[in-house]
XYZ file of N, CA and C in Angstrom:
684
model
N 121.585 102.776 99.838
C 120.366 102.448 100.295
C 119.645 100.933 100.967
N 119.012 99.929 101.804
C 119.112 98.250 101.902
C 117.886 98.527 100.964
N 117.729 96.874 101.036
C 116.657 96.175 100.322
C 115.065 96.705 100.445
N 115.439 96.507 102.054
C 113.996 97.240 102.440
C 113.539 98.712 102.271
N 114.242 99.190 102.353
C 114.025 100.583 101.895
C 113.660 100.940 100.537
N 114.137 99.736 99.535
C 113.728 100.353 97.996
C 112.727 99.032 97.908
N 112.011 98.547 99.043
C 110.439 97.188 98.731
C 109.611 97.983 97.811
N 109.150 97.334 96.702
C 107.838 97.895 96.461
C 106.873 96.973 96.934
N 105.557 97.971 97.831
C 104.557 97.170 98.599
C 103.832 97.564 98.659
N 102.204 97.613 97.773
C 101.065 97.685 97.315
C 99.801 96.903 98.518
N 99.567 98.155 99.151
C 98.468 97.611 100.435
C 96.983 98.687 99.715
N 96.301 97.276 99.686
C 95.116 97.768 98.927
C 94.054 97.754 99.909
N 92.801 98.659 100.382
C 92.556 99.264 101.126
C 90.472 99.417 100.857
N 90.325 97.962 101.209
C 88.919 97.837 100.127
C 87.589 97.745 101.745
N 86.589 99.193 100.782
C 85.546 99.011 101.506
C 84.825 97.953 101.576
N 83.769 97.087 102.605
C 82.907 96.146 102.447
C 82.299 96.207 101.020
N 81.512 94.792 100.738
C 80.322 94.739 100.129
C 79.250 95.378 100.491
N 78.001 95.439 99.976
C 76.406 95.803 100.561
C 76.285 94.820 101.796
N 75.281 95.789 102.605
C 75.423 95.136 104.134
C 73.816 95.154 104.066
N 72.938 94.069 104.568
C 71.722 93.530 104.831
C 70.887 94.663 105.686
N 70.496 95.630 105.622
C 70.010 96.873 106.420
C 68.595 97.797 105.757
N 67.604 96.769 105.885
C 66.239 97.378 105.372
C 65.766 98.193 105.765
N 65.895 98.294 107.557
C 65.831 99.852 108.296
C 66.399 100.777 107.706
N 67.337 100.800 107.513
C 68.234 102.026 106.917
C 69.329 102.697 108.143
N 69.023 101.847 109.025
C 69.712 101.884 110.062
C 71.548 102.266 110.672
N 71.853 103.000 110.945
C 73.188 103.355 110.417
C 73.962 103.335 111.792
N 74.183 101.664 111.503
C 74.549 100.479 112.359
C 75.845 100.991 113.047
N 76.891 101.776 112.229
C 78.362 101.941 112.888
C 78.918 100.488 113.242
N 79.161 100.999 114.205
C 80.070 99.401 115.214
C 79.582 98.434 115.438
N 77.994 98.625 115.662
C 77.316 97.404 115.989
C 77.202 96.096 115.669
N 76.897 95.234 116.317
C 77.638 93.673 116.001
C 75.928 92.696 115.461
N 75.839 92.284 114.325
C 75.010 91.514 113.905
C 74.833 91.974 112.603
N 75.338 92.854 112.045
C 75.326 93.176 109.920
C 75.881 92.351 109.718
N 75.478 91.734 108.570
C 75.864 91.360 107.839
C 76.191 91.614 105.977
N 76.723 90.725 105.896
C 76.739 90.957 103.181
C 75.339 90.748 103.856
N 74.757 91.455 102.628
C 73.668 90.852 101.830
C 73.615 89.971 100.652
N 73.169 89.206 100.024
C 73.405 88.323 98.586
C 74.418 89.301 97.681
N 73.858 90.568 97.915
C 74.409 91.382 96.740
C 76.025 91.536 96.970
N 76.428 91.726 98.403
C 77.505 91.979 98.936
C 78.560 90.875 98.484
N 78.282 89.412 98.824
C 78.762 88.163 98.891
C 79.340 88.458 97.795
N 78.352 88.908 96.349
C 78.285 88.928 95.376
C 79.918 89.701 95.294
N 79.864 90.736 95.200
C 80.926 92.070 95.494
C 82.069 91.475 95.890
N 81.707 90.635 97.327
C 83.165 89.853 97.575
C 83.786 89.008 96.682
N 82.816 88.089 96.254
C 83.365 87.354 95.198
C 84.176 88.002 94.112
N 83.269 89.462 93.473
C 84.102 90.325 92.334
C 85.669 90.302 93.290
N 85.373 90.855 93.424
C 86.935 91.611 94.756
C 88.066 90.415 94.577
N 87.463 89.101 94.778
C 88.583 88.411 95.215
C 88.340 87.979 93.232
N 88.148 87.708 92.478
C 88.476 87.265 91.246
C 89.337 88.073 91.297
N 89.424 89.491 91.374
C 89.742 90.433 90.215
C 91.874 90.458 90.923
N 91.497 90.211 92.252
C 92.635 90.376 93.519
C 93.900 88.467 92.927
N 92.870 87.780 91.934
C 93.623 86.132 91.957
C 95.099 86.199 91.385
N 94.957 86.947 90.976
C 96.277 86.999 90.181
C 97.378 87.764 90.440
N 96.714 89.095 91.503
C 98.273 89.309 92.570
C 98.845 88.965 93.607
N 99.905 89.235 94.047
C 101.154 88.404 94.582
C 100.109 88.737 96.131
N 99.481 88.726 96.522
C 98.698 89.148 97.493
C 99.532 87.637 99.314
N 99.916 88.836 100.680
C 100.479 87.403 100.815
C 99.786 88.095 102.040
N 99.104 89.285 102.220
C 98.695 89.315 103.998
C 97.159 89.911 103.723
N 96.191 89.133 104.654
C 95.368 89.619 104.229
C 94.525 89.884 105.559
N 93.625 90.982 105.576
C 93.189 91.247 107.201
C 92.063 92.556 106.957
N 91.249 92.260 108.308
C 89.624 92.670 108.528
C 89.617 93.579 109.687
N 88.962 95.030 109.457
C 87.932 95.094 110.836
C 87.231 94.055 111.105
N 86.978 94.156 112.667
C 86.670 92.917 113.491
C 84.833 93.220 112.984
N 84.338 94.070 112.841
C 83.338 94.020 111.940
C 82.851 92.913 111.455
N 81.408 92.346 111.441
C 81.174 91.305 110.713
C 80.711 91.604 108.770
N 80.812 92.652 108.447
C 80.787 92.317 107.370
C 82.009 92.742 106.770
N 82.790 92.971 106.715
C 84.099 93.321 106.717
C 84.971 92.396 106.894
N 85.177 91.373 107.786
C 85.392 89.534 108.348
C 84.916 88.687 106.405
N 83.910 89.322 106.809
C 82.699 87.941 105.359
C 83.444 88.637 103.649
N 83.671 90.007 103.718
C 84.468 90.371 102.260
C 85.663 90.098 102.324
N 86.858 89.859 103.327
C 88.033 89.460 103.363
C 87.947 87.952 102.968
N 87.101 86.838 103.554
C 87.179 85.897 103.441
C 87.467 85.274 102.102
N 86.695 85.607 101.010
C 87.320 84.926 99.517
C 88.477 85.578 99.490
N 88.691 86.291 99.439
C 89.950 87.028 98.910
C 91.402 86.030 99.712
N 91.096 85.857 101.143
C 92.364 85.326 101.873
C 91.936 83.901 100.914
N 90.961 83.734 101.205
C 90.460 81.642 101.097
C 91.131 81.776 99.569
N 90.886 82.337 98.280
C 92.332 82.488 96.993
C 93.475 82.253 97.174
N 93.704 83.460 98.548
C 95.274 83.023 98.334
C 95.510 81.856 99.356
N 94.933 81.618 100.236
C 95.467 80.259 100.417
C 96.147 80.946 102.254
N 94.963 82.280 102.383
C 95.484 82.717 103.721
C 94.703 82.804 104.718
N 94.967 83.074 106.650
C 93.845 83.097 106.600
C 93.393 84.578 106.762
N 92.117 85.196 107.593
C 91.876 86.722 107.563
C 92.179 87.498 109.301
N 94.106 87.942 108.994
C 93.542 88.975 110.090
C 92.908 89.670 110.390
N 93.045 90.035 111.937
C 92.051 90.959 112.193
C 93.060 92.247 113.113
N 92.218 93.512 112.594
C 92.892 95.080 113.021
C 92.185 95.531 113.727
N 91.915 95.903 115.040
C 90.823 96.970 115.581
C 91.148 98.327 115.049
N 92.528 98.420 115.291
C 92.702 100.214 113.631
C 92.194 100.027 112.202
N 90.798 99.041 111.977
C 90.366 99.443 111.018
C 88.779 99.782 110.897
N 87.929 99.627 112.118
C 86.865 99.587 112.602
C 86.866 100.453 112.128
N 84.768 100.634 112.242
C 84.193 101.938 111.364
C 84.478 103.461 112.483
N 84.579 104.110 111.412
C 84.446 105.472 113.127
C 83.420 105.480 114.136
N 83.744 105.756 115.012
C 82.429 105.939 116.776
C 81.420 107.223 115.648
N 80.017 106.861 116.308
C 78.969 107.838 115.846
C 78.068 107.853 116.860
N 77.452 108.936 117.352
C 76.431 109.425 118.001
C 75.299 109.018 118.136
N 75.477 108.530 116.693
C 74.036 108.697 115.693
C 73.733 106.773 115.752
N 75.038 106.123 115.828
C 74.959 104.971 115.879
C 73.218 104.162 116.190
N 72.978 103.318 115.559
C 72.259 102.224 116.335
C 70.363 103.561 115.934
N 70.647 104.334 114.851
C 69.404 105.452 115.026
C 69.634 105.314 113.345
N 68.024 105.618 112.928
C 68.067 106.026 111.664
C 68.347 107.824 111.319
N 68.480 108.365 110.008
C 69.051 109.377 110.371
C 69.208 109.771 109.359
N 68.390 111.253 108.917
C 68.343 112.118 108.171
C 67.906 113.077 108.318
N 67.370 113.642 107.185
C 66.541 114.578 107.177
C 65.442 115.415 107.177
N 64.541 115.472 108.215
C 63.239 115.213 108.454
C 62.223 113.905 108.862
N 63.433 113.035 109.041
C 63.203 111.517 109.577
C 64.404 111.600 110.877
N 63.863 110.530 111.264
C 64.843 109.596 112.749
C 65.430 110.838 113.502
N 67.009 110.814 113.597
C 67.656 111.369 114.893
C 67.258 112.943 114.758
N 67.010 113.399 113.145
C 67.168 115.034 113.249
C 66.010 115.613 113.616
N 64.806 114.583 114.009
C 63.508 115.976 114.281
C 64.119 115.915 115.589
N 64.854 115.334 116.427
C 64.764 115.508 118.188
C 65.994 116.898 118.218
N 64.873 117.768 118.610
C 66.122 118.568 119.047
C 67.610 118.268 120.384
N 67.349 117.620 120.330
C 68.286 116.931 122.302
C 69.492 116.500 121.095
N 69.520 116.231 119.913
C 70.468 115.819 118.997
C 71.071 116.826 117.961
N 70.780 117.656 117.683
C 71.285 119.099 117.259
C 72.861 119.669 118.289
N 72.829 119.419 119.092
C 73.988 119.237 119.683
C 75.352 119.119 119.757
N 75.001 117.522 118.763
C 76.353 116.885 117.951
C 76.278 117.762 116.379
N 75.518 118.402 116.060
C 76.138 118.719 114.166
C 76.991 119.993 114.805
N 77.389 120.881 115.523
C 77.544 122.467 115.953
C 79.377 122.128 115.130
N 80.049 121.050 115.085
C 81.484 121.324 114.532
C 81.411 120.318 113.746
N 81.066 120.790 112.386
C 81.645 119.198 111.431
C 83.398 119.665 111.167
N 84.004 120.462 111.672
C 85.274 119.944 111.331
C 86.279 119.062 112.090
N 85.441 118.924 113.593
C 86.081 117.760 114.139
C 86.047 116.329 113.750
N 85.070 115.708 113.585
C 83.391 116.333 113.733
C 82.992 116.163 115.480
N 81.666 116.947 115.539
C 81.554 116.870 117.004
C 80.499 115.654 117.091
N 79.944 115.080 115.628
C 79.400 113.661 116.061
C 80.480 112.904 116.106
N 81.146 112.439 116.522
C 81.103 110.925 116.640
C 83.592 110.951 116.270
N 83.917 110.467 116.210
C 85.106 109.620 116.234
C 85.971 111.197 115.395
N 86.918 112.180 116.029
C 87.829 112.897 115.518
C 88.847 112.312 114.294
N 88.448 113.249 112.909
C 89.481 112.283 112.169
C 90.560 112.559 112.230
N 91.315 113.021 113.009
C 92.529 113.254 113.611
C 92.880 111.887 113.858
N 91.871 111.559 114.658
C 92.279 110.277 115.379
C 92.302 108.678 114.381
N 91.204 109.081 113.511
C 91.231 108.275 112.672
C 92.201 108.382 111.302
N 92.682 109.197 111.384
C 94.228 109.073 110.487
C 95.180 108.502 111.681
N 95.437 108.666 112.060
C 96.220 107.576 113.671
C 95.834 106.699 113.325
N 95.538 105.383 113.695
C 94.401 105.032 113.586
C 94.835 104.256 112.242
N 94.328 104.461 111.624
C 94.643 104.041 109.469
C 95.986 103.711 109.696
N 96.615 105.160 109.885
C 97.927 105.056 109.201
C 99.028 103.785 109.934
N 98.583 104.021 110.718
C 98.740 102.820 112.103
C 98.974 100.767 110.961
N 97.670 100.962 110.843
C 97.195 99.714 110.819
C 97.588 98.969 109.288
N 98.160 100.661 108.428
C 98.478 100.439 106.835
C 99.916 100.105 106.965
N 100.324 100.717 108.207
C 102.118 99.926 108.393
C 102.213 98.777 108.669
N 100.970 98.200 109.581
C 101.388 96.576 109.724
C 101.156 96.392 108.429
N 100.095 96.115 107.677
C 100.100 95.813 106.680
C 101.160 96.045 105.750
N 101.686 97.051 105.734
C 102.667 97.078 104.725
C 104.061 95.951 105.134
N 104.147 96.163 106.786
C 105.861 95.160 107.205
C 105.012 93.497 107.664
N 103.941 93.566 107.344
C 103.881 91.739 107.191
C 103.752 91.355 105.162
N 103.844 92.157 105.160
C 103.110 91.998 103.549
C 104.525 92.743 102.725
N 105.890 93.168 102.872
C 107.066 93.406 102.365
C 107.735 93.139 100.961
N 107.644 93.811 100.066
C 107.573 93.584 98.993
C 106.708 93.234 98.259
N 105.126 92.275 98.373
C 104.312 91.942 97.870
C 103.432 92.939 98.441
N 102.319 92.304 98.539
C 100.692 93.276 98.101
C 100.346 92.261 99.451
N 98.843 93.494 99.903
C 98.179 93.140 101.382
C 96.920 93.491 101.041
N 96.050 92.947 101.482
C 94.314 93.642 101.656
C 93.834 93.971 102.925
N 93.874 94.843 102.776
C 92.816 95.244 104.308
C 91.406 95.448 103.670
N 90.227 95.465 104.880
C 88.888 95.475 104.411
C 88.435 96.456 105.799
N 87.759 97.743 105.576
C 87.268 98.959 106.641
C 86.344 99.113 105.990
N 86.046 100.791 105.996
C 84.704 101.118 106.441
C 84.896 102.511 105.221
N 83.937 102.619 104.481
C 84.263 104.100 104.447
C 85.160 105.101 104.614
N 84.180 106.167 105.934
C 84.661 107.245 105.903
C 86.357 106.717 106.792
N 86.707 105.764 107.398
C 88.440 105.926 107.471
C 89.094 105.832 106.310
N 88.650 105.295 105.397
C 89.349 104.408 104.377
C 89.078 106.249 103.443
N 87.883 106.969 103.532
C 88.172 107.980 103.146
C 89.161 108.980 103.745
N 89.109 108.526 104.975
C 90.154 109.823 105.579
C 91.308 109.719 105.569
N 91.622 108.240 105.846
C 93.334 107.799 105.891
C 93.967 108.751 103.905
N 92.643 108.623 103.023
C 93.231 108.988 101.000
C 93.709 110.335 101.481
N 92.944 110.834 101.990
C 92.702 112.640 102.185
C 93.898 113.207 102.670
N 94.846 112.495 104.033
C 95.185 113.022 104.425
C 96.762 112.666 103.957
N 96.432 111.531 102.993
C 98.221 111.227 102.340
C 98.170 111.528 101.176
N 96.912 112.096 100.550
C 96.954 113.263 99.111
C 96.898 114.758 99.998
N 96.807 115.143 101.167
C 97.467 116.436 101.727
C 95.914 117.064 101.461
N 94.221 116.778 101.351
C 93.322 118.084 101.502
C 92.918 117.466 102.929
N 91.943 118.929 102.878
C 91.386 118.658 104.041
C 90.550 117.214 104.212
N 90.682 116.998 105.764
C 89.814 116.117 106.337
C 88.635 116.151 106.265
N 87.943 117.729 106.640
C 86.745 118.012 106.502
C 86.155 117.696 104.949
N 84.411 116.860 104.836
C 84.311 116.990 103.337
C 82.641 116.878 103.478
N 82.797 117.084 102.311
C 80.815 116.438 101.888
C 80.988 115.438 101.544
N 80.270 113.905 102.647
C 79.825 113.117 102.201
C 79.590 112.316 101.033
N 78.989 113.160 100.734
C 78.409 112.668 99.078
C 79.379 112.486 98.236
N 80.358 113.001 98.610
C 81.858 113.905 97.250
C 82.902 112.307 97.438
N 82.648 111.180 98.622
C 83.799 110.754 98.852
C 83.952 109.787 97.670
N 85.123 109.752 97.473
C 84.890 108.200 95.851
C 85.700 107.194 96.878
N 85.112 105.851 97.619
C 84.864 104.873 98.201
C 83.913 104.027 98.001
N 83.302 103.422 96.528
C 82.035 103.328 96.719
C 81.996 101.521 97.275
N 81.213 101.171 97.280
C 81.271 99.943 98.141
C 82.182 98.502 97.278
N 82.964 98.182 97.821
C 84.149 97.048 97.712
C 85.254 97.430 96.598
N 85.375 99.201 96.906
C 86.024 99.469 95.785
C 87.676 99.399 97.125
N 88.397 99.118 95.658
C 89.604 99.246 96.410
C 90.832 101.056 96.280
N 91.164 100.911 96.720
C 91.876 102.151 97.504
C 93.809 101.888 97.512
N 94.146 101.929 96.571
C 95.771 101.336 96.882
C 96.462 102.261 97.036
N 97.535 101.444 98.091
C 98.740 102.856 98.673
C 100.265 102.007 97.916
N 101.190 102.535 97.335
C 101.664 102.037 96.726
C 102.722 102.255 97.763
N 103.997 101.750 98.619
C 104.890 102.010 99.089
C 106.306 101.788 98.997
N 107.199 102.864 98.742
C 108.540 102.499 98.554
C 109.417 101.901 99.679
N 109.771 100.977 100.131
C 110.394 101.163 101.796
C 109.082 101.133 102.327
N 109.404 102.681 103.847
C 108.704 102.872 104.244
C 107.647 103.671 103.431
N 108.008 104.649 102.691
C 107.276 105.969 102.207
C 106.242 106.134 101.457
N 104.654 106.218 101.328
C 104.126 106.023 100.240
C 104.308 107.383 98.948
N 104.283 106.291 97.898
C 104.510 106.871 96.850
C 103.010 107.454 96.102
N 102.353 106.566 95.822
C 101.112 106.855 94.879
C 99.970 106.390 95.738
N 98.671 106.768 95.086
C 98.095 106.316 95.811
C 96.672 105.802 94.525
N 96.371 104.664 94.299
C 95.042 104.763 93.102
C 94.170 104.379 93.615
N 92.901 103.950 92.663
C 91.678 103.706 93.332
C 90.838 103.573 92.224
N 89.874 101.946 92.264
C 89.388 101.742 91.691
C 88.230 100.574 91.898
N 87.571 100.108 91.083
C 86.046 99.523 91.520
C 85.818 98.748 90.751
N 86.935 96.962 91.048
C 86.644 95.929 90.495
C 84.567 95.584 90.380
N 83.942 95.925 91.133
C 82.657 95.470 91.417
C 81.523 96.861 90.773
N 82.056 97.293 89.931
C 80.836 98.755 89.880
C 79.770 98.481 89.728
N 79.453 97.390 88.806
C 78.571 97.385 87.993
C 77.352 96.736 88.905
N 78.134 96.255 90.096
C 77.422 95.131 90.702
C 76.323 96.128 91.928
N 77.344 97.347 91.895
C 76.482 98.666 92.933
C 75.472 99.519 92.213
N 74.766 99.624 93.678
C 73.122 100.401 92.429
C 74.085 101.544 93.237
N 73.435 101.837 91.480
C 73.406 103.629 91.083
C 73.714 104.513 92.036
N 72.532 104.570 92.953
C 72.388 105.672 94.229
C 73.286 105.444 95.171
N 74.483 104.174 95.107
C 75.167 104.213 96.509
C 77.051 104.711 95.430
N 76.433 104.915 94.324
C 78.475 105.356 93.672
C 77.922 106.473 94.238
N 79.537 106.407 93.770
C 80.548 107.665 94.289
C 79.681 108.644 94.140
N 79.288 110.081 94.521
C 78.743 110.527 93.699
C 77.806 110.959 93.026
N 76.826 110.622 93.589
C 75.305 110.047 93.245
C 74.529 110.867 94.281
N 73.578 111.215 93.151
C 72.185 111.727 93.792
C 70.944 111.133 94.735
N 71.392 111.162 95.847
C 70.052 110.551 97.002
C 68.945 110.398 96.180
N 68.125 109.433 96.036
C 66.964 108.528 95.084
C 66.107 108.123 96.335
N 64.929 109.347 96.588
C 63.639 109.367 97.082
C 63.496 107.845 96.797
N 62.905 107.142 97.939
C 62.510 105.811 98.150
C 63.119 104.695 98.143
N 64.869 104.984 97.537
C 66.037 103.741 97.492
C 66.450 103.511 98.900
N 66.951 102.138 99.000
C 66.953 101.225 100.356
C 68.462 102.750 100.598
N 68.720 102.513 101.722
C 69.810 103.137 103.112
C 70.892 102.522 102.703
N 72.239 102.941 102.332
C 73.512 102.484 103.132
C 74.349 102.484 104.301
N 72.965 103.089 105.362
C 73.980 103.630 106.704
C 75.274 102.960 106.920
N 76.001 103.640 107.792
C 77.071 103.168 108.633
C 78.318 102.383 108.381
N 78.690 102.193 107.121
C 79.686 101.993 105.552
C 80.603 102.057 106.072
């Protein structure tokens, strides 16, 4: 076995911090959505959490909220933030709309045709396509940080889908049950090119509003966090 085949590399895939979105829009891949003040605190908290780690590569989705989340982590390690388009949010036909039962996009019968197949899903980018691009992005980060650690800042759905694939779970799921809170870390440990374990942590959990934590029930009147 060569040394590269035995190297241990950790790729932390981070969900960005809270976004300023008072209208509750499903912002998806739309430009112009930035971190809120609380979101910046979350990013700083994770940067502090990772300050003593052997981070040699930081990369983010091209969307502003991901780039802004990655910035303090890269700064703490004297690195620039690289960009990988494959880390971007999943495409969604409801992008730019409000979305919910009894309000917004679901009030229009013309939109119902997009809800016919939750297994693909019919309203957006196929889960399999998300797996392919996210696995490729993880592989790029692993190679860039071989024998060290990398941070990839991405978005809730792609992170959860690639974790589900690695852990051999079905890809279709109840969105309320995703374990991928704002500013959380889903950490993939590689031995050589093979993933040998997956970990999950929430360094900024105390900053996350309770209704936005993993598994939380919706709270009427609480701010919405769409397009994560």
